[in-house]
């Protein structure tokens, strides 16, 4: 669904200057006055994979969120406009959302940019996904290398319209309910949601989404190097239900040249490709030997805590 049309609904938009002049007080990224609330209007460029704080506005200009800001679980991103809470409540009845950017290209580093994020107004540049099965599972599937590879074969322009998303082959909900083939003590759903939780819940404003997964702990510490591991394990896990063998996995990973070049520039190797293949191999070995998969989520010695200190 589309929540708010940036043209037809523009009469709902409020600027920070107008709100502050009207006696509204900013708390986090929402404005309050008495019992009334004005919510931020989230745009597609503000989110990315497993990151609801990808970009923020300084006035009319948007900029990337810094690593220091990411590391602070109290930091919220600011929009260009705000909309009345009542307008959002009339269109959406959950306390967090799942959406995707509708402008993309098959030649970018990644094509499908899908994310979960806190309750807010949402412009039409980011359609929302409404699903009856757990949304975090669908988010993991849509964010995966497998789904991205398929979209790149279909996309003919720069608009990721609904009919493209509806054609995406993602595992059926029942697949996730089954026992995880490489960790039989868990369902595949639990295995995936554990990793999604660690990637998504890095700030207090995502606590409602974490609670849906049964996590009432403080947010996880933002650590880019540590985050690369569960991301790779998720990609490898989503590839397995498709029945894609290792040679084809290696080929698929090679069709993302921009990401591989960026990895070479930053890490001196195609790190994503290596991590996904390593996770794929360890999952395959666990299935073949019936030995449970050994996760590598825990930080190595000296890598700091996993959770933020409670506030």
mmCIF file of C-alpha atoms in Angstrom:
data_model
loop_
_atom_site.group_PDB
_atom_site.id
_atom_site.type_symbol
_atom_site.label_atom_id
_atom_site.label_comp_id
_atom_site.label_asym_id
_atom_site.label_seq_id
_atom_site.Cartn_x
_atom_site.Cartn_y
_atom_site.Cartn_z
ATOM 1 C CA UNK A 1 0.000 0.000 0.000
ATOM 2 C CA UNK A 2 0.928 3.653 -0.305
ATOM 3 C CA UNK A 3 0.333 5.621 2.872
ATOM 4 C CA UNK A 4 0.751 9.293 1.972
ATOM 5 C CA UNK A 5 0.889 10.841 -1.477
ATOM 6 C CA UNK A 6 3.558 13.519 -1.615
ATOM 7 C CA UNK A 7 1.439 15.635 -3.979
ATOM 8 C CA UNK A 8 -2.209 15.078 -3.085
ATOM 9 C CA UNK A 9 -1.574 14.973 0.683
ATOM 10 C CA UNK A 10 0.881 17.871 0.862
ATOM 11 C CA UNK A 11 -1.604 19.910 2.901
ATOM 12 C CA UNK A 12 -0.830 17.549 5.799
ATOM 13 C CA UNK A 13 2.875 18.426 5.872
ATOM 14 C CA UNK A 14 4.317 20.511 8.692
ATOM 15 C CA UNK A 15 7.808 21.989 8.851
ATOM 16 C CA UNK A 16 9.943 22.226 11.973
ATOM 17 C CA UNK A 17 9.836 26.025 11.870
ATOM 18 C CA UNK A 18 6.045 26.048 11.707
ATOM 19 C CA UNK A 19 5.657 23.505 14.508
ATOM 20 C CA UNK A 20 8.079 25.217 16.881
ATOM 21 C CA UNK A 21 6.393 28.537 16.210
ATOM 22 C CA UNK A 22 3.087 26.896 17.128
ATOM 23 C CA UNK A 23 4.321 25.772 20.528
ATOM 24 C CA UNK A 24 5.133 22.164 19.647
ATOM 25 C CA UNK A 25 8.092 20.453 21.385
ATOM 26 C CA UNK A 26 10.433 18.017 19.621
ATOM 27 C CA UNK A 27 11.089 14.772 21.492
ATOM 28 C CA UNK A 28 13.258 12.369 19.511
ATOM 29 C CA UNK A 29 11.892 12.903 16.011
ATOM 30 C CA UNK A 30 8.220 13.503 16.899
ATOM 31 C CA UNK A 31 6.576 16.741 18.000
ATOM 32 C CA UNK A 32 4.214 16.941 20.981
ATOM 33 C CA UNK A 33 1.802 19.545 22.313
ATOM 34 C CA UNK A 34 -0.446 18.481 25.141
ATOM 35 C CA UNK A 35 -2.012 15.156 24.140
ATOM 36 C CA UNK A 36 -1.369 15.686 20.428
ATOM 37 C CA UNK A 37 1.505 14.192 18.426
ATOM 38 C CA UNK A 38 2.976 15.002 15.027
ATOM 39 C CA UNK A 39 4.957 12.103 13.527
ATOM 40 C CA UNK A 40 7.937 12.283 11.156
ATOM 41 C CA UNK A 41 7.317 11.757 7.454
ATOM 42 C CA UNK A 42 9.798 9.073 6.415
ATOM 43 C CA UNK A 43 11.171 9.070 2.874
ATOM 44 C CA UNK A 44 12.736 6.185 0.969
ATOM 45 C CA UNK A 45 16.227 7.704 1.008
ATOM 46 C CA UNK A 46 16.262 7.625 4.832
ATOM 47 C CA UNK A 47 16.419 3.811 5.172
ATOM 48 C CA UNK A 48 18.549 0.942 3.890
ATOM 49 C CA UNK A 49 19.042 -2.770 4.523
ATOM 50 C CA UNK A 50 18.456 -3.484 8.237
ATOM 51 C CA UNK A 51 19.033 0.208 8.939
ATOM 52 C CA UNK A 52 16.207 2.631 9.713
ATOM 53 C CA UNK A 53 18.745 5.404 10.381
ATOM 54 C CA UNK A 54 20.533 5.499 7.033
ATOM 55 C CA UNK A 55 20.064 9.233 6.387
ATOM 56 C CA UNK A 56 18.704 12.299 8.170
ATOM 57 C CA UNK A 57 17.702 15.831 7.229
ATOM 58 C CA UNK A 58 19.464 19.026 8.237
ATOM 59 C CA UNK A 59 16.794 21.508 7.242
ATOM 60 C CA UNK A 60 16.059 20.837 3.564
ATOM 61 C CA UNK A 61 19.298 18.933 2.986
ATOM 62 C CA UNK A 62 19.667 15.188 3.534
ATOM 63 C CA UNK A 63 22.928 13.615 4.729
ATOM 64 C CA UNK A 64 24.196 10.194 5.764
ATOM 65 C CA UNK A 65 24.003 9.265 9.428
ATOM 66 C CA UNK A 66 27.542 9.065 10.854
ATOM 67 C CA UNK A 67 29.064 6.009 12.543
ATOM 68 C CA UNK A 68 29.087 7.914 15.840
ATOM 69 C CA UNK A 69 25.362 8.631 15.486
ATOM 70 C CA UNK A 70 24.692 5.003 14.595
ATOM 71 C CA UNK A 71 26.526 3.968 17.754
ATOM 72 C CA UNK A 72 24.168 6.046 19.927
ATOM 73 C CA UNK A 73 20.899 4.121 20.468
ATOM 74 C CA UNK A 74 19.108 7.337 21.443
ATOM 75 C CA UNK A 75 19.757 9.050 18.099
ATOM 76 C CA UNK A 76 16.730 9.338 15.822
ATOM 77 C CA UNK A 77 16.737 10.590 12.259
ATOM 78 C CA UNK A 78 14.921 13.794 11.382
ATOM 79 C CA UNK A 79 12.656 14.207 8.349
ATOM 80 C CA UNK A 80 12.016 17.221 6.197
ATOM 81 C CA UNK A 81 8.310 17.230 7.094
ATOM 82 C CA UNK A 82 5.983 15.947 9.828
ATOM 83 C CA UNK A 83 2.355 14.769 9.625
ATOM 84 C CA UNK A 84 -0.418 14.490 12.256
ATOM 85 C CA UNK A 85 -0.490 11.190 14.119
ATOM 86 C CA UNK A 86 -4.219 10.841 13.453
ATOM 87 C CA UNK A 87 -3.561 10.732 9.685
ATOM 88 C CA UNK A 88 -1.101 7.860 10.157
ATOM 89 C CA UNK A 89 -3.364 5.991 12.582
ATOM 90 C CA UNK A 90 -6.163 6.145 10.031
ATOM 91 C CA UNK A 91 -3.986 4.392 7.471
ATOM 92 C CA UNK A 92 -1.885 1.983 9.576
ATOM 93 C CA UNK A 93 -2.626 0.050 12.782
ATOM 94 C CA UNK A 94 0.773 -1.332 13.792
ATOM 95 C CA UNK A 95 3.600 0.349 15.717
ATOM 96 C CA UNK A 96 6.297 -0.337 13.128
ATOM 97 C CA UNK A 97 6.420 -0.697 9.350
ATOM 98 C CA UNK A 98 7.987 -2.630 6.470
ATOM 99 C CA UNK A 99 8.598 -0.860 3.179
ATOM 100 C CA UNK A 100 10.782 -0.734 0.072
ATOM 101 C CA UNK A 101 12.180 1.961 -2.169
ATOM 102 C CA UNK A 102 10.246 2.148 -5.419
ATOM 103 C CA UNK A 103 13.081 3.869 -7.297
ATOM 104 C CA UNK A 104 16.049 1.644 -8.056
ATOM 105 C CA UNK A 105 18.291 0.353 -10.819
ATOM 106 C CA UNK A 106 19.559 -3.088 -11.764
ATOM 107 C CA UNK A 107 23.046 -1.578 -12.088
ATOM 108 C CA UNK A 108 23.292 -0.213 -8.522
ATOM 109 C CA UNK A 109 25.216 -1.939 -5.726
ATOM 110 C CA UNK A 110 21.893 -3.435 -4.608
ATOM 111 C CA UNK A 111 18.521 -3.133 -6.303
ATOM 112 C CA UNK A 112 15.896 -4.053 -3.698
ATOM 113 C CA UNK A 113 16.218 -1.727 -0.711
ATOM 114 C CA UNK A 114 13.763 -3.022 1.866
ATOM 115 C CA UNK A 115 13.655 -2.076 5.547
ATOM 116 C CA UNK A 116 11.662 -2.142 8.751
ATOM 117 C CA UNK A 117 11.372 1.163 10.626
ATOM 118 C CA UNK A 118 9.436 2.811 13.465
ATOM 119 C CA UNK A 119 5.880 4.059 13.107
ATOM 120 C CA UNK A 120 5.786 7.254 11.053
ATOM 121 C CA UNK A 121 4.159 8.832 8.081
ATOM 122 C CA UNK A 122 5.534 7.387 4.844
ATOM 123 C CA UNK A 123 5.682 9.051 1.450
ATOM 124 C CA UNK A 124 4.726 7.290 -1.773
ATOM 125 C CA UNK A 125 8.398 6.799 -2.680
ATOM 126 C CA UNK A 126 8.340 3.888 -0.211
ATOM 127 C CA UNK A 127 5.370 1.531 -0.598
ATOM 128 C CA UNK A 128 4.523 -0.445 2.521
ATOM 129 C CA UNK A 129 4.163 -4.218 2.641
ATOM 130 C CA UNK A 130 1.221 -5.666 4.540
ATOM 131 C CA UNK A 131 1.526 -9.376 5.262
ATOM 132 C CA UNK A 132 -0.181 -11.916 7.489
ATOM 133 C CA UNK A 133 2.998 -13.905 8.172
ATOM 134 C CA UNK A 134 5.855 -12.468 10.308
ATOM 135 C CA UNK A 135 7.067 -9.337 8.530
ATOM 136 C CA UNK A 136 10.691 -9.770 9.612
ATOM 137 C CA UNK A 137 10.853 -13.040 7.656
ATOM 138 C CA UNK A 138 9.630 -11.294 4.536
ATOM 139 C CA UNK A 139 12.092 -8.462 5.145
ATOM 140 C CA UNK A 140 14.951 -10.998 5.313
ATOM 141 C CA UNK A 141 13.790 -12.644 2.092
ATOM 142 C CA UNK A 142 13.347 -9.386 0.157
ATOM 143 C CA UNK A 143 16.705 -8.079 1.367
ATOM 144 C CA UNK A 144 18.547 -11.254 0.357
ATOM 145 C CA UNK A 145 21.030 -11.685 -2.466
ATOM 146 C CA UNK A 146 18.681 -14.307 -3.945
ATOM 147 C CA UNK A 147 15.730 -11.915 -4.305
ATOM 148 C CA UNK A 148 17.982 -9.129 -5.579
ATOM 149 C CA UNK A 149 19.414 -11.391 -8.287
ATOM 150 C CA UNK A 150 15.914 -12.282 -9.504
ATOM 151 C CA UNK A 151 14.772 -8.651 -9.602
ATOM 152 C CA UNK A 152 17.789 -7.722 -11.717
ATOM 153 C CA UNK A 153 16.628 -10.139 -14.418
ATOM 154 C CA UNK A 154 13.142 -8.584 -14.471
ATOM 155 C CA UNK A 155 13.562 -4.857 -13.904
ATOM 156 C CA UNK A 156 13.241 -2.905 -17.132
ATOM 157 C CA UNK A 157 13.496 0.642 -15.788
ATOM 158 C CA UNK A 158 13.998 2.459 -12.517
ATOM 159 C CA UNK A 159 10.636 1.847 -10.829
ATOM 160 C CA UNK A 160 10.199 -1.165 -8.571
ATOM 161 C CA UNK A 161 6.450 -1.336 -9.062
ATOM 162 C CA UNK A 162 4.132 -3.632 -7.133
ATOM 163 C CA UNK A 163 3.918 -6.149 -9.955
ATOM 164 C CA UNK A 164 7.678 -6.777 -9.753
ATOM 165 C CA UNK A 165 7.500 -7.422 -6.016
ATOM 166 C CA UNK A 166 4.487 -9.689 -6.434
ATOM 167 C CA UNK A 167 6.481 -11.832 -8.889
ATOM 168 C CA UNK A 168 9.378 -12.394 -6.518
ATOM 169 C CA UNK A 169 9.868 -16.058 -5.628
ATOM 170 C CA UNK A 170 10.263 -16.097 -1.858
ATOM 171 C CA UNK A 171 9.970 -19.168 0.370
ATOM 172 C CA UNK A 172 6.430 -19.940 1.509
ATOM 173 C CA UNK A 173 5.581 -19.032 5.130
ATOM 174 C CA UNK A 174 5.240 -22.743 5.906
ATOM 175 C CA UNK A 175 8.880 -23.262 4.980
ATOM 176 C CA UNK A 176 9.959 -20.993 7.819
ATOM 177 C CA UNK A 177 7.761 -22.826 10.320
ATOM 178 C CA UNK A 178 9.650 -26.095 9.738
ATOM 179 C CA UNK A 179 12.660 -27.222 11.754
ATOM 180 C CA UNK A 180 15.862 -25.530 10.659
ATOM 181 C CA UNK A 181 17.783 -28.211 8.674
ATOM 182 C CA UNK A 182 21.151 -27.075 10.059
ATOM 183 C CA UNK A 183 20.007 -26.247 13.626
ATOM 184 C CA UNK A 184 17.191 -28.702 14.441
ATOM 185 C CA UNK A 185 16.699 -27.256 17.927
ATOM 186 C CA UNK A 186 15.181 -24.169 16.264
ATOM 187 C CA UNK A 187 12.626 -23.509 13.576
ATOM 188 C CA UNK A 188 13.955 -21.783 10.482
ATOM 189 C CA UNK A 189 11.829 -18.803 11.501
ATOM 190 C CA UNK A 190 13.543 -18.521 14.894
ATOM 191 C CA UNK A 191 16.992 -18.936 13.308
ATOM 192 C CA UNK A 192 16.340 -16.117 10.838
ATOM 193 C CA UNK A 193 14.584 -13.816 13.295
ATOM 194 C CA UNK A 194 17.485 -14.083 15.768
ATOM 195 C CA UNK A 195 19.760 -12.578 13.149
ATOM 196 C CA UNK A 196 17.279 -10.008 11.889
ATOM 197 C CA UNK A 197 16.795 -8.827 15.472
ATOM 198 C CA UNK A 198 20.548 -8.282 15.929
ATOM 199 C CA UNK A 199 20.697 -6.245 12.735
ATOM 200 C CA UNK A 200 17.515 -4.204 13.161
ATOM 201 C CA UNK A 201 17.387 -3.505 16.887
ATOM 202 C CA UNK A 202 20.227 -1.007 17.232
ATOM 203 C CA UNK A 203 18.224 1.915 18.659
ATOM 204 C CA UNK A 204 15.523 2.348 21.252
ATOM 205 C CA UNK A 205 12.921 3.469 18.726
ATOM 206 C CA UNK A 206 12.915 -0.053 17.259
ATOM 207 C CA UNK A 207 12.023 -1.664 20.606
ATOM 208 C CA UNK A 208 8.418 -2.382 19.467
ATOM 209 C CA UNK A 209 9.732 -4.460 16.556
ATOM 210 C CA UNK A 210 12.128 -6.289 18.878
ATOM 211 C CA UNK A 211 9.302 -7.091 21.305
ATOM 212 C CA UNK A 212 7.405 -8.800 18.481
ATOM 213 C CA UNK A 213 10.398 -11.163 18.277
ATOM 214 C CA UNK A 214 10.361 -11.696 22.035
ATOM 215 C CA UNK A 215 13.398 -9.486 22.690
ATOM 216 C CA UNK A 216 13.039 -7.126 25.648
ATOM 217 C CA UNK A 217 16.781 -6.511 26.060
ATOM 218 C CA UNK A 218 18.551 -3.197 25.338
ATOM 219 C CA UNK A 219 19.487 -2.484 21.705
ATOM 220 C CA UNK A 220 22.462 -4.217 20.136
ATOM 221 C CA UNK A 221 25.689 -2.255 19.754
ATOM 222 C CA UNK A 222 26.217 -0.873 16.250
ATOM 223 C CA UNK A 223 29.398 -2.583 15.034
ATOM 224 C CA UNK A 224 29.807 -2.646 11.210
ATOM 225 C CA UNK A 225 32.325 -5.514 11.207
ATOM 226 C CA UNK A 226 30.209 -7.646 13.518
ATOM 227 C CA UNK A 227 27.041 -6.893 11.515
ATOM 228 C CA UNK A 228 28.608 -8.338 8.380
ATOM 229 C CA UNK A 229 28.483 -11.875 9.817
ATOM 230 C CA UNK A 230 24.727 -12.273 10.506
ATOM 231 C CA UNK A 231 24.006 -10.539 7.206
ATOM 232 C CA UNK A 232 26.092 -13.118 5.378
ATOM 233 C CA UNK A 233 24.487 -15.955 7.325
ATOM 234 C CA UNK A 234 21.030 -14.657 6.391
ATOM 235 C CA UNK A 235 21.968 -14.472 2.716
ATOM 236 C CA UNK A 236 23.335 -18.020 2.819
ATOM 237 C CA UNK A 237 20.286 -19.309 4.689
ATOM 238 C CA UNK A 238 17.822 -17.754 2.221
ATOM 239 C CA UNK A 239 19.756 -19.291 -0.698
ATOM 240 C CA UNK A 240 19.378 -22.841 0.649
ATOM 241 C CA UNK A 241 15.561 -23.151 0.340
ATOM 242 C CA UNK A 242 15.910 -22.218 -3.330
ATOM 243 C CA UNK A 243 18.060 -25.313 -3.882
ATOM 244 C CA UNK A 244 20.904 -23.281 -5.394
ATOM 245 C CA UNK A 245 24.201 -25.181 -5.404
ATOM 246 C CA UNK A 246 27.522 -23.681 -4.455
ATOM 247 C CA UNK A 247 28.830 -22.988 -7.955
ATOM 248 C CA UNK A 248 25.668 -21.046 -8.759
ATOM 249 C CA UNK A 249 25.905 -19.175 -5.446
ATOM 250 C CA UNK A 250 29.440 -18.120 -6.367
ATOM 251 C CA UNK A 251 28.214 -17.039 -9.800
ATOM 252 C CA UNK A 252 25.319 -15.034 -8.328
ATOM 253 C CA UNK A 253 27.646 -13.263 -5.909
ATOM 254 C CA UNK A 254 29.871 -12.358 -8.847
ATOM 255 C CA UNK A 255 26.991 -10.502 -10.545
ATOM 256 C CA UNK A 256 27.148 -7.688 -7.981
ATOM 257 C CA UNK A 257 30.298 -5.942 -9.246
ATOM 258 C CA UNK A 258 29.793 -2.590 -7.491
ATOM 259 C CA UNK A 259 29.505 -4.207 -4.082
ATOM 260 C CA UNK A 260 32.530 -6.389 -4.765
ATOM 261 C CA UNK A 261 34.578 -3.388 -5.882
ATOM 262 C CA UNK A 262 33.544 -1.440 -2.790
ATOM 263 C CA UNK A 263 34.582 -4.375 -0.608
ATOM 264 C CA UNK A 264 37.971 -4.456 -2.319
ATOM 265 C CA UNK A 265 38.394 -0.743 -1.743
ATOM 266 C CA UNK A 266 37.448 -0.843 1.944
ATOM 267 C CA UNK A 267 38.558 -4.331 3.050
ATOM 268 C CA UNK A 268 41.137 -5.348 0.467
ATOM 269 C CA UNK A 269 39.023 -8.379 -0.507
ATOM 270 C CA UNK A 270 35.535 -9.281 -1.705
ATOM 271 C CA UNK A 271 34.479 -9.691 1.906
ATOM 272 C CA UNK A 272 30.742 -10.125 1.351
ATOM 273 C CA UNK A 273 31.363 -12.848 -1.215
ATOM 274 C CA UNK A 274 33.748 -14.666 1.124
ATOM 275 C CA UNK A 275 31.469 -14.433 4.143
ATOM 276 C CA UNK A 276 28.377 -15.624 2.273
ATOM 277 C CA UNK A 277 30.236 -18.565 0.724
ATOM 278 C CA UNK A 278 31.742 -19.458 4.095
ATOM 279 C CA UNK A 279 28.305 -19.394 5.743
ATOM 280 C CA UNK A 280 26.832 -21.399 2.846
ATOM 281 C CA UNK A 281 29.552 -24.044 3.221
ATOM 282 C CA UNK A 282 29.091 -24.296 6.986
ATOM 283 C CA UNK A 283 25.322 -24.612 6.601
ATOM 284 C CA UNK A 284 25.753 -27.316 3.943
ATOM 285 C CA UNK A 285 28.227 -29.177 6.166
ATOM 286 C CA UNK A 286 25.840 -29.026 9.121
ATOM 287 C CA UNK A 287 23.020 -30.464 7.003
ATOM 288 C CA UNK A 288 25.251 -33.228 5.598
ATOM 289 C CA UNK A 289 26.702 -34.297 8.949
ATOM 290 C CA UNK A 290 23.679 -33.587 11.186
ATOM 291 C CA UNK A 291 26.038 -31.544 13.364
ATOM 292 C CA UNK A 292 24.365 -28.267 14.435
ATOM 293 C CA UNK A 293 25.517 -25.118 12.693
ATOM 294 C CA UNK A 294 27.896 -23.089 14.850
ATOM 295 C CA UNK A 295 26.996 -19.405 14.738
ATOM 296 C CA UNK A 296 29.706 -16.762 14.675
ATOM 297 C CA UNK A 297 27.583 -13.941 16.104
ATOM 298 C CA UNK A 298 29.462 -13.563 19.369
ATOM 299 C CA UNK A 299 32.146 -10.858 19.317
ATOM 300 C CA UNK A 300 35.758 -11.971 19.403
ATOM 301 C CA UNK A 301 37.780 -11.094 22.523
ATOM 302 C CA UNK A 302 38.196 -7.346 22.914
ATOM 303 C CA UNK A 303 35.405 -6.543 20.455
ATOM 304 C CA UNK A 304 33.210 -4.972 23.115
ATOM 305 C CA UNK A 305 29.724 -5.739 24.454
ATOM 306 C CA UNK A 306 26.824 -6.904 22.316
ATOM 307 C CA UNK A 307 24.133 -4.777 23.977
ATOM 308 C CA UNK A 308 23.874 -1.115 24.812
ATOM 309 C CA UNK A 309 23.819 -0.151 28.457
ATOM 310 C CA UNK A 310 20.228 0.328 29.717
ATOM 311 C CA UNK A 311 19.100 3.950 29.980
#
